[in-house]
Amino acid sequence: MTVKKNNVIFIMGVSGCGKTTIGNLLAESLRIPFFDGDDFHSQANVDKMSNGIPLNDEDRYGWLQTLNGLAKEQLEKQSCIIVCSALKQSYRDLLSQGIEKHTKWVHLAGTFDQIEARINNRSDHFMSSALLQSQFDTLEQPTDALTIDISLKPEDIVEKIREEIDMKSEFGLFGLGVMGKSLSRNLANNGFRVSLFNRHVDGLEEDVAVNFKNEHEELASALAFDDIEAFVNSLQRPRKIMLMVNAGKTIDIVIDLLMPHLSEGDIIIDGGNSNYNKTKARFEYLKAKQMHFIGTGVSGGEEGALKGPSIMPSGAKEAYKNVQPYLETIAAKDENKLPCCTYVGPEGSGHFVKMVHNGIEYAEMQLLAEVFSILSATGKDPDEIADILEGWKVTANSYLLEITVDILRKKENKDWLIHKILDKAGNKGTGNWATIATAQLGAPSTMMASALFARYISFYKDDRVEAQQHYGSHNDLSLEVSSEALLNTYQFARIINHHQGFGLIQQASGTYHWNINLSELARIWTGGCIIKSSLMVELVEILKDTDSILKSETIIKQIKALKPDANKVVSECILNELPVPCLSEALNFFNAFTTADSSANIIQAQRDYFGAHTYQRTDDGSGKFYHTNWSE
Ligand code: 6PG
């Protein structure tokens, strides 16, 4: 069902810009109520002003709150217009608090001379040049307003505002693939008016936007296009255009197609799985043109996009403010009803965390695949395995566990579908990038690398078949693994996986000065996304106290309880030649990470031996580097 959204139009600008005249005319034309902010001052403020004492921020605070309350009250019933100078951003933030998605700003802008001349022409009004100057000094230009030149005739100004606010769309969706379509419907279901664009390709993609609009009731007020210029012109300024096209070169091509039609302050949002380095470059490119680029991770697949995905946006903070009401409204909600969307950090940080999300996802998926192969090796069929995994939901629930249970139960002609699926795993690149990043940053996220390489090994199907003929099969297994021990092993490995993933983000955040809040990130991953789980919910609290999961007291206790089973299960698998790359990597990483005195001294000695790379000594705490002439 479509929700009709009421809006409050705030008309702002310095004294004398014509707010009241325009506000009245606009209200008349739109047939909605008009309120002059000045009529809502407290008696104390009125007394102060009539004694010629200028109001300070404290005086204004209560007044702005009153106006915010008025707006909220009106919104319950209908749209309305409120005029108020609102010169500072902090005033505007107060006015729109809690009603951000219902707020539209119009800034009536003129030069000092223009406004001074106007005021002095009015018989009933006087303002000294100094007072007017102080208004201009206080004015902080809004980035999210429709700015109108006051030299236009009042009726033309009203027409312009109507055209922009009443006729144009609030948000643009570029690219109507599966994700683009679902996000558009999600926006429309939340009462936003959207413009939809899909390219025209003869015989292949014809009238995609129009047909899509006509198929869905909630898109009744949406505008549909296959012409870029018309699409851009259909959007309120600053324009907000979300690209849902293939990551890679297509993004640059689309930016170049849009560019000639965009204006200063417009915002392009890339919601695909783009490489974070590319996002940084695009962010800089648009910044040089006084435009904004927001790279955002979006997780949750088709259903998430429609009903509430997890959203990971990054870029300039002021640009984020403009898209915040849209993204936070359509995002999934966490257990406290807060949106699973938060400002991640500057430039490419949103796509970086989405890339790591996918790295964690790869390892979580691989762990379940390994669990499946262990349980299969103990002679269980998919239904029996599904029953066991069903029981794990009590302590180890996750979206991926849930879908794996469903997958295992799915039958086709009395046989399990899983038996018919070719064992060659695909990938679209994010796991590969995450592994490159982990190597580049020197932050060992070894499990995502193992999971990625397990997919690559799987891809060599023909070679595997041939190799099995050379070396014999591993089918005569005598695995002794209880499902309880396996659950503990699985949970152990998942903790290591999350430790590594968040560790990689922490490292990047420090290196690139992104200042990412890990707990907040875990929070937006508790809903809507592929790696949502009960463990993630636990991590929200844990990451408030530490940025290294393995250092948490709660986790130390859990690991100590789980580890003995992990040792046994992984050893059993290795003795029985059952490949468990991710489970064993969890153990190997943990053992290395918890070894105070490692064998890296041998590496240092070897490096110094053949390359004079020097080493530090354990008996010299100064950190000095030594070289030994090893052949003497
Ligand atoms: C998500 C998914 C989604 C997609 C990835 C991974 O969070 O919704 O991660 O983005 O599944 O593209 O795909 P590959 O497994 O093909 O690399």
XYZ file of C-alpha atoms and ligand atoms in Angstrom:
649
model
C 0.000 0.000 0.000
C 1.311 3.457 -0.831
C 1.896 5.806 2.063
C 1.112 9.416 1.220
C 3.874 11.470 2.788
C 3.194 14.924 4.229
C 5.994 17.470 4.107
C 6.879 20.660 5.894
C 8.419 23.288 3.639
C 10.726 25.581 5.593
C 11.437 28.852 3.824
C 14.624 30.430 5.148
C 16.930 33.365 4.493
C 18.189 36.621 6.007
C 15.755 39.281 7.169
C 14.228 41.142 4.270
C 14.609 38.358 1.695
C 10.824 38.111 1.289
C 10.126 34.922 3.225
C 6.700 35.952 4.484
C 5.432 37.146 1.096
C 6.644 34.019 -0.681
C 5.460 31.724 2.116
C 1.953 33.185 1.979
C 1.734 33.005 -1.807
C 3.034 29.438 -1.848
C 0.621 28.333 0.873
C -2.235 29.811 -1.101
C -1.157 28.105 -4.259
C -0.621 24.718 -2.596
C -3.698 25.144 -0.368
C -1.804 24.259 2.772
C -1.400 26.215 6.042
C 1.249 28.890 6.476
C 3.051 29.760 9.705
C 5.350 32.695 10.317
C 8.061 31.527 12.733
C 8.267 35.009 14.288
C 4.735 34.558 15.680
C 5.939 31.747 17.940
C 8.511 33.539 20.078
C 8.165 33.336 23.848
C 7.166 36.513 25.708
C 10.733 36.730 27.053
C 12.128 36.722 23.522
C 9.576 39.292 22.396
C 10.515 41.567 25.331
C 14.178 41.200 24.565
C 13.728 42.041 20.910
C 11.462 44.995 21.574
C 14.161 46.368 23.868
C 16.605 46.099 20.973
C 18.558 43.231 22.542
C 19.565 40.614 19.974
C 18.632 36.994 20.755
C 21.400 34.586 21.622
C 21.476 30.863 20.737
C 20.017 29.912 24.098
C 17.003 32.195 23.496
C 16.556 30.696 20.050
C 16.797 27.101 21.254
C 13.356 26.993 22.884
C 11.809 28.874 19.990
C 13.234 26.454 17.403
C 11.940 23.570 19.476
C 8.497 25.129 19.492
C 8.617 25.371 15.706
C 9.825 21.777 15.467
C 6.848 20.747 17.621
C 4.510 22.785 15.407
C 5.883 21.047 12.306
C 5.427 17.615 13.882
C 1.881 18.398 14.919
C 0.983 19.672 11.449
C 2.569 16.683 9.742
C 0.131 14.412 11.525
C -2.598 16.126 9.519
C -1.175 17.665 6.366
C 1.734 19.425 4.699
C 2.504 23.005 5.755
C 4.832 25.940 5.255
C 6.893 27.517 8.017
C 9.088 30.563 7.460
C 12.059 31.149 9.699
C 15.446 32.766 9.064
C 17.268 29.546 10.214
C 20.634 30.987 9.314
C 22.794 28.350 10.976
C 22.934 24.654 10.188
C 22.456 23.840 13.870
C 19.147 25.786 13.840
C 18.012 23.886 10.779
C 19.021 20.590 12.383
C 16.852 21.450 15.371
C 13.916 22.465 13.211
C 13.974 19.209 11.277
C 14.845 16.908 14.180
C 12.887 13.667 13.995
C 11.096 14.734 10.807
C 14.099 14.746 8.466
C 12.396 12.657 5.833
C 9.440 15.078 5.772
C 11.462 18.289 5.589
C 12.073 20.411 2.497
C 14.214 23.546 2.613
C 13.881 26.593 0.402
C 16.565 29.256 0.686
C 15.648 32.701 -0.637
C 19.051 34.083 -1.561
C 20.064 37.605 -2.510
C 23.125 39.834 -2.272
C 23.701 42.295 0.569
C 23.035 45.307 -1.693
C 19.851 43.777 -3.082
C 18.391 43.151 0.349
C 19.534 46.463 1.817
C 17.850 48.302 -1.044
C 14.660 46.295 -0.512
C 14.503 47.001 3.197
C 15.138 50.671 2.763
C 12.352 50.889 0.187
C 9.858 49.611 2.731
C 8.195 52.306 4.774
C 7.339 49.941 7.633
C 10.740 48.359 8.027
C 14.160 49.537 8.985
C 17.328 47.633 9.544
C 20.782 49.112 9.923
C 23.514 48.009 7.530
C 25.448 46.638 10.493
C 22.535 44.453 11.594
C 22.013 43.167 8.066
C 25.734 42.505 7.755
C 25.635 40.459 10.934
C 22.847 38.352 9.391
C 25.017 37.676 6.353
C 27.969 36.844 8.625
C 25.846 34.330 10.530
C 24.401 32.694 7.427
C 25.721 29.197 6.806
C 24.773 28.204 3.271
C 22.512 25.147 3.332
C 23.630 22.241 1.169
C 20.264 20.548 1.091
C 18.030 23.470 0.117
C 16.430 24.587 -3.069
C 18.169 27.962 -3.479
C 16.142 30.640 -5.261
C 17.325 34.002 -6.534
C 15.125 36.685 -4.985
C 15.449 38.956 -7.980
C 12.788 36.823 -9.691
C 9.170 37.980 -9.526
C 7.279 36.525 -6.489
C 4.881 34.555 -8.690
C 7.844 33.086 -10.601
C 9.513 32.134 -7.319
C 6.344 30.378 -6.195
C 6.091 28.615 -9.543
C 9.706 27.476 -9.262
C 9.203 26.128 -5.751
C 6.049 24.303 -6.815
C 7.798 22.847 -9.810
C 10.726 21.641 -7.709
C 9.029 20.486 -4.578
C 5.564 19.580 -5.670
C 6.204 18.109 -9.086
C 9.694 16.660 -8.878
C 10.930 13.464 -7.309
C 12.935 13.274 -4.119
C 15.230 10.431 -5.077
C 16.470 8.874 -8.312
C 17.216 5.207 -8.965
C 19.475 4.555 -11.937
C 19.489 0.960 -13.179
C 16.540 -1.345 -12.726
C 18.133 -4.730 -12.260
C 16.955 -6.951 -9.431
C 18.473 -4.769 -6.698
C 17.519 -1.433 -8.288
C 13.911 -2.546 -8.634
C 13.675 -3.765 -5.064
C 15.212 -0.594 -3.649
C 12.840 1.593 -5.703
C 9.846 -0.281 -4.352
C 11.214 -0.039 -0.833
C 11.565 3.777 -1.207
C 8.080 4.086 -2.674
C 6.591 1.873 0.042
C 8.005 4.366 2.525
C 6.225 7.255 0.848
C 9.139 8.741 -1.128
C 8.499 9.942 -4.632
C 11.122 8.388 -6.900
C 12.324 8.818 -10.447
C 13.318 5.616 -12.180
C 15.787 5.230 -15.009
C 16.727 2.269 -17.119
C 18.595 2.489 -20.400
C 17.007 1.637 -23.729
C 18.608 -1.189 -25.692
C 16.734 -2.140 -28.878
C 15.066 -5.509 -28.545
C 16.660 -6.165 -25.143
C 15.773 -3.431 -22.676
C 12.789 -1.492 -23.917
C 10.479 0.606 -21.711
C 11.887 -1.126 -18.646
C 11.210 1.795 -16.281
C 7.687 2.517 -17.557
C 6.684 -1.152 -17.494
C 8.119 -1.615 -14.029
C 6.253 1.456 -12.736
C 3.001 0.149 -14.223
C 3.432 -3.246 -12.572
C 3.467 -1.920 -9.024
C 0.773 0.048 -7.265
C 3.222 1.710 -4.874
C 4.999 3.282 -7.860
C 1.891 5.207 -8.961
C 3.517 8.584 -8.250
C 6.949 7.525 -9.544
C 8.319 9.034 -12.740
C 9.828 6.629 -15.278
C 12.506 7.395 -17.883
C 14.886 6.013 -20.432
C 16.283 9.450 -21.234
C 19.052 10.607 -18.913
C 18.489 14.337 -19.202
C 14.762 14.070 -18.497
C 15.493 11.746 -15.575
C 17.974 14.192 -14.027
C 15.658 17.145 -14.564
C 12.852 15.316 -12.811
C 14.722 15.398 -9.505
C 14.609 17.954 -6.698
C 17.892 19.704 -6.001
C 20.348 18.836 -4.651
C 19.711 15.704 -6.700
C 20.199 12.344 -5.110
C 20.824 9.600 -7.641
C 21.536 6.070 -6.592
C 23.335 3.929 -9.137
C 22.402 0.272 -9.098
C 24.446 -0.824 -12.091
C 27.270 -3.326 -12.481
C 30.355 -2.453 -10.471
C 33.457 -1.616 -12.505
C 33.812 0.514 -15.627
C 30.038 0.940 -15.984
C 30.026 3.237 -12.950
C 32.500 5.629 -14.620
C 30.582 5.511 -17.881
C 27.327 6.343 -16.074
C 28.957 9.186 -14.104
C 30.177 10.689 -17.381
C 26.718 10.356 -18.917
C 25.083 12.068 -15.947
C 27.700 14.766 -15.471
C 26.594 17.262 -18.176
C 23.117 17.393 -16.612
C 24.095 17.696 -12.952
C 24.626 20.823 -10.849
C 26.839 21.819 -7.958
C 25.977 19.992 -4.743
C 24.240 17.049 -6.450
C 24.910 13.630 -4.984
C 25.632 10.344 -6.722
C 25.353 7.222 -4.600
C 26.965 4.007 -5.751
C 25.129 1.092 -4.145
C 27.002 -1.691 -5.939
C 29.882 -3.870 -4.779
C 32.517 -1.434 -6.044
C 36.203 -1.589 -5.238
C 36.982 0.856 -2.440
C 40.021 2.270 -4.253
C 37.830 3.117 -7.229
C 35.292 4.712 -4.888
C 38.008 6.947 -3.448
C 39.036 8.019 -6.977
C 35.397 8.734 -7.925
C 34.861 10.634 -4.692
C 37.844 12.898 -5.534
C 36.729 13.289 -9.153
C 33.270 14.502 -8.173
C 34.607 16.637 -5.349
C 36.732 18.560 -7.847
C 33.478 19.329 -9.669
C 31.726 20.463 -6.446
C 29.584 17.351 -6.409
C 29.319 14.505 -3.967
C 29.933 10.812 -4.286
C 28.664 8.406 -1.684
C 29.950 4.859 -1.988
C 27.725 2.543 -0.076
C 27.688 -1.145 0.664
C 24.209 -2.655 0.442
C 23.714 -6.148 1.754
C 20.743 -8.452 1.882
C 20.104 -9.556 -1.664
C 16.794 -9.020 -3.453
C 14.585 -9.591 -0.432
C 16.740 -7.381 1.801
C 16.667 -4.577 -0.757
C 12.864 -4.736 -0.841
C 12.130 -5.179 2.849
C 15.178 -3.605 4.486
C 18.844 -4.098 3.671
C 21.898 -3.281 5.755
C 23.415 -0.106 4.297
C 27.047 1.042 4.726
C 27.454 4.568 3.294
C 30.621 6.679 3.172
C 31.720 10.011 1.746
C 31.454 13.619 2.872
C 29.445 13.882 6.069
C 27.387 16.856 4.884
C 26.394 14.921 1.764
C 25.433 11.962 3.915
C 23.066 14.201 5.876
C 21.147 14.801 2.665
C 20.649 11.138 1.897
C 20.371 9.952 5.497
C 16.553 10.207 5.746
C 16.135 8.041 2.642
C 18.764 5.400 3.428
C 17.894 5.085 7.106
C 14.174 4.825 6.367
C 14.558 1.971 3.876
C 17.175 0.079 5.925
C 16.412 -2.971 8.074
C 15.886 -2.243 11.779
C 17.923 -3.778 14.591
C 16.482 -5.278 17.779
C 16.118 -1.753 19.235
C 14.330 -0.554 16.095
C 17.345 1.518 15.036
C 18.185 1.569 11.322
C 20.823 -0.890 10.086
C 22.462 2.021 8.293
C 25.083 4.351 9.646
C 27.648 6.791 8.296
C 30.736 4.583 8.088
C 33.425 7.166 7.350
C 35.054 9.158 4.552
C 35.675 8.310 0.862
C 35.870 4.563 0.133
C 35.330 3.269 3.680
C 31.739 2.121 3.025
C 32.779 -0.092 0.154
C 35.788 -1.288 2.157
C 33.608 -2.535 5.009
C 31.181 -4.128 2.545
C 34.135 -5.910 0.949
C 35.199 -7.234 4.374
C 31.563 -8.137 5.109
C 31.746 -10.314 2.002
C 35.101 -11.767 3.118
C 33.484 -12.754 6.430
C 30.524 -14.071 4.413
C 32.850 -16.240 2.275
C 34.381 -17.815 5.402
C 30.994 -18.305 7.109
C 29.712 -20.050 3.976
C 32.834 -22.211 3.677
C 32.586 -23.236 7.340
C 29.038 -24.477 6.760
C 30.211 -26.325 3.648
C 32.930 -28.003 5.723
C 30.419 -28.892 8.448
C 28.253 -30.426 5.724
C 31.133 -32.500 4.388
C 32.087 -33.722 7.878
C 28.509 -34.753 8.691
C 28.142 -36.363 5.250
C 31.368 -38.286 5.929
C 29.804 -39.686 9.102
C 27.078 -41.192 6.930
C 24.283 -38.667 7.369
C 21.930 -37.654 4.573
C 20.967 -34.000 3.897
C 17.741 -34.229 5.920
C 19.601 -35.621 8.921
C 22.209 -32.894 8.574
C 19.460 -30.278 8.314
C 17.961 -31.648 11.552
C 21.311 -31.280 13.322
C 21.834 -27.744 12.016
C 18.273 -26.865 12.984
C 19.246 -27.719 16.566
C 22.244 -25.380 16.343
C 19.950 -22.384 15.881
C 19.572 -22.171 19.650
C 23.221 -21.244 20.222
C 24.643 -20.436 16.796
C 21.870 -18.891 14.772
C 22.618 -16.945 11.639
C 20.966 -16.134 8.345
C 23.466 -18.380 6.559
C 22.726 -21.291 8.920
C 18.996 -20.839 8.319
C 19.282 -20.845 4.539
C 21.615 -23.852 4.666
C 18.955 -25.820 6.556
C 16.405 -24.883 3.853
C 18.854 -25.799 1.092
C 19.546 -29.215 2.607
C 15.861 -30.042 2.835
C 15.064 -29.099 -0.767
C 14.156 -32.097 -2.915
C 13.639 -32.556 -6.617
C 12.055 -35.802 -7.820
C 12.567 -37.492 -4.443
C 16.299 -36.764 -4.367
C 17.976 -33.880 -2.609
C 18.657 -30.978 -4.932
C 22.053 -30.414 -3.287
C 23.228 -33.719 -4.797
C 22.541 -32.324 -8.261
C 24.416 -29.032 -7.891
C 27.820 -28.990 -9.572
C 30.567 -28.443 -6.998
C 32.257 -25.470 -8.692
C 31.849 -22.290 -6.596
C 31.705 -18.946 -8.396
C 32.583 -15.488 -7.134
C 32.213 -11.901 -8.235
C 35.444 -10.479 -6.858
C 34.857 -9.041 -3.398
C 36.512 -12.005 -1.634
C 39.468 -11.603 -3.938
C 39.758 -7.872 -3.107
C 39.395 -8.585 0.607
C 42.274 -11.046 0.392
C 44.387 -8.506 -1.497
C 43.554 -5.870 1.139
C 44.474 -8.178 3.990
C 47.859 -8.782 2.373
C 48.402 -5.113 1.521
C 47.528 -3.892 4.987
C 49.437 -6.663 6.776
C 46.326 -7.602 8.771
C 46.090 -11.402 8.630
C 42.499 -12.289 7.720
C 43.575 -15.768 6.804
C 40.165 -17.425 6.955
C 38.622 -15.335 4.191
C 41.705 -16.098 2.104
C 41.255 -19.840 2.791
C 37.583 -19.625 1.884
C 38.413 -17.811 -1.340
C 41.072 -20.344 -2.283
C 38.702 -23.199 -1.433
C 36.345 -21.733 -4.073
C 39.247 -21.506 -6.545
C 40.260 -25.127 -5.877
C 36.661 -26.202 -6.362
C 36.727 -24.630 -9.768
C 39.359 -27.118 -10.989
C 36.726 -29.828 -11.291
C 38.343 -31.742 -14.174
C 41.764 -31.683 -12.513
C 40.259 -32.864 -9.219
C 38.553 -35.762 -10.940
C 41.818 -36.731 -12.611
C 43.886 -36.270 -9.441
C 41.542 -38.521 -7.511
C 42.268 -41.235 -10.044
C 46.024 -40.797 -9.430
C 45.938 -40.613 -5.656
C 42.860 -42.621 -4.727
C 39.657 -41.381 -3.095
C 39.203 -40.327 0.506
C 35.899 -42.131 0.750
C 36.828 -44.912 3.188
C 36.538 -42.618 6.171
C 36.081 -43.605 9.774
C 35.336 -40.198 11.199
C 34.308 -40.028 14.802
C 32.841 -36.628 15.385
C 29.896 -35.876 17.630
C 27.531 -33.156 16.512
C 28.176 -31.323 19.774
C 31.936 -31.309 19.208
C 31.332 -30.155 15.666
C 29.120 -27.316 16.841
C 31.867 -26.189 19.226
C 34.453 -26.361 16.437
C 32.182 -24.382 14.154
C 31.588 -21.721 16.799
C 35.303 -21.534 17.590
C 36.097 -20.926 13.919
C 33.350 -18.319 13.583
C 34.765 -16.296 16.449
C 38.199 -16.344 14.790
C 36.615 -15.349 11.479
C 34.919 -12.325 13.046
C 38.064 -11.424 14.994
C 40.019 -11.375 11.743
C 37.378 -9.482 9.746
C 36.947 -6.708 12.310
C 40.748 -6.693 12.766
C 41.160 -5.980 9.060
C 38.685 -3.092 9.256
C 40.405 -1.717 12.346
C 43.755 -1.822 10.550
C 42.363 -0.030 7.476
C 40.604 2.530 9.647
C 43.890 3.383 11.372
C 45.961 3.415 8.185
C 43.532 5.577 6.209
C 42.305 7.685 9.173
C 38.706 6.586 8.702
C 37.802 6.465 12.372
C 35.361 3.578 11.946
C 33.229 2.635 14.943
C 33.430 -1.172 15.029
C 30.576 -1.656 17.488
C 28.275 0.492 15.368
C 29.318 -1.478 12.305
C 28.502 -4.759 14.074
C 25.146 -3.196 14.995
C 24.192 -2.435 11.390
C 25.193 -6.009 10.545
C 22.699 -7.476 13.006
C 19.832 -6.958 10.562
C 19.217 -7.031 6.817
C 22.563 -8.462 5.759
C 23.910 -11.868 4.799
C 26.147 -12.201 7.889
C 23.541 -11.274 10.487
C 23.727 -13.714 13.384
C 23.355 -14.090 17.125
C 27.163 -13.830 17.354
C 26.994 -10.436 15.617
C 24.484 -9.259 18.224
C 26.952 -10.281 20.963
C 29.759 -8.455 19.196
C 27.946 -5.111 19.343
C 28.591 -4.986 23.104
C 31.995 -6.668 22.967
C 33.317 -4.190 20.413
C 32.301 -1.294 22.651
C 35.054 -2.344 25.057
C 37.757 -3.608 22.727
C 38.674 -3.470 19.063
C 40.268 -6.929 19.274
C 37.597 -9.595 19.777
C 40.028 -12.186 21.144
C 40.912 -9.821 23.999
C 37.371 -9.713 25.363
C 36.859 -11.535 28.684
C 33.590 -13.036 27.421
C 35.295 -14.372 24.290
C 38.324 -15.693 26.215
C 35.941 -17.840 28.295
C 34.105 -19.067 25.207
C 37.284 -19.898 23.298
C 38.698 -21.856 26.240
C 35.533 -23.940 26.359
C 35.365 -24.539 22.594
C 39.023 -25.105 21.743
C 39.488 -28.736 22.930
C 36.730 -29.902 20.575
C 38.171 -27.844 17.729
C 41.552 -29.563 18.253
C 39.932 -33.000 18.161
C 37.612 -32.425 15.224
C 40.212 -30.804 12.972
C 42.760 -33.538 13.812
C 40.188 -36.221 12.993
C 39.495 -34.573 9.644
C 43.160 -34.327 8.774
C 43.839 -37.956 9.743
C 40.883 -38.938 7.577
C 42.088 -36.754 4.688
C 38.936 -34.664 4.706
C 39.686 -31.126 3.485
C 38.683 -28.527 6.083
C 40.742 -25.474 5.057
C 38.737 -22.900 6.987
C 38.258 -24.882 10.195
C 41.955 -25.785 10.301
C 43.010 -22.246 9.428
C 41.021 -20.963 12.398
C 42.992 -23.279 14.641
C 46.366 -22.555 13.060
C 45.799 -18.828 13.225
C 44.723 -19.054 16.840
C 47.700 -21.201 17.825
C 50.109 -18.795 16.126
C 48.383 -15.729 17.536
C 48.572 -17.085 21.086
C 52.222 -18.207 20.918
C 54.364 -15.724 22.791
C 57.678 -17.021 21.409
C 57.331 -18.008 17.790
C 59.724 -19.377 15.190
C 59.894 -16.035 13.380
C 63.430 -15.712 14.829
C 64.486 -18.320 12.253
C 62.973 -16.204 9.470
C 64.810 -13.104 10.717
C 68.115 -14.993 10.891
C 67.620 -16.358 7.357
C 66.814 -12.882 6.025
C 69.898 -11.476 7.655
C 72.014 -14.391 6.410
C 71.267 -14.025 2.705
C 70.292 -10.380 2.462
C 71.791 -8.557 5.447
C 68.248 -7.464 6.345
C 69.250 -7.196 10.053
C 67.359 -8.345 13.136
C 66.530 -7.126 16.637
C 67.768 -8.969 19.762
C 65.775 -10.266 22.700
C 68.600 -9.209 25.039
C 68.561 -5.577 23.840
C 65.310 -3.791 24.607
C 66.389 -0.595 22.775
C 65.014 -1.939 19.467
C 68.403 -1.552 17.768
C 68.993 -3.577 14.566
C 71.962 -5.982 14.308
C 73.721 -7.725 11.478
C 75.839 -10.852 11.820
C 78.457 -12.073 9.422
C 77.065 -15.616 9.311
C 79.822 -17.252 7.264
C 82.617 -16.372 9.693
C 25.221 -9.330 0.126
C 26.036 -10.245 -0.717
C 25.983 -9.814 -2.136
C 26.521 -10.877 -3.082
C 28.002 -10.749 -3.310
C 28.857 -11.952 -3.157
O 25.773 -8.852 1.094
O 24.046 -9.130 -0.178
O 27.359 -10.254 -0.286
O 26.595 -8.581 -2.224
O 26.145 -12.123 -2.689
O 28.072 -10.278 -4.607
O 28.912 -12.631 -4.328
P 29.979 -13.703 -4.759
O 29.838 -14.878 -3.833
O 29.487 -14.040 -6.138
O 31.346 -13.118 -4.772
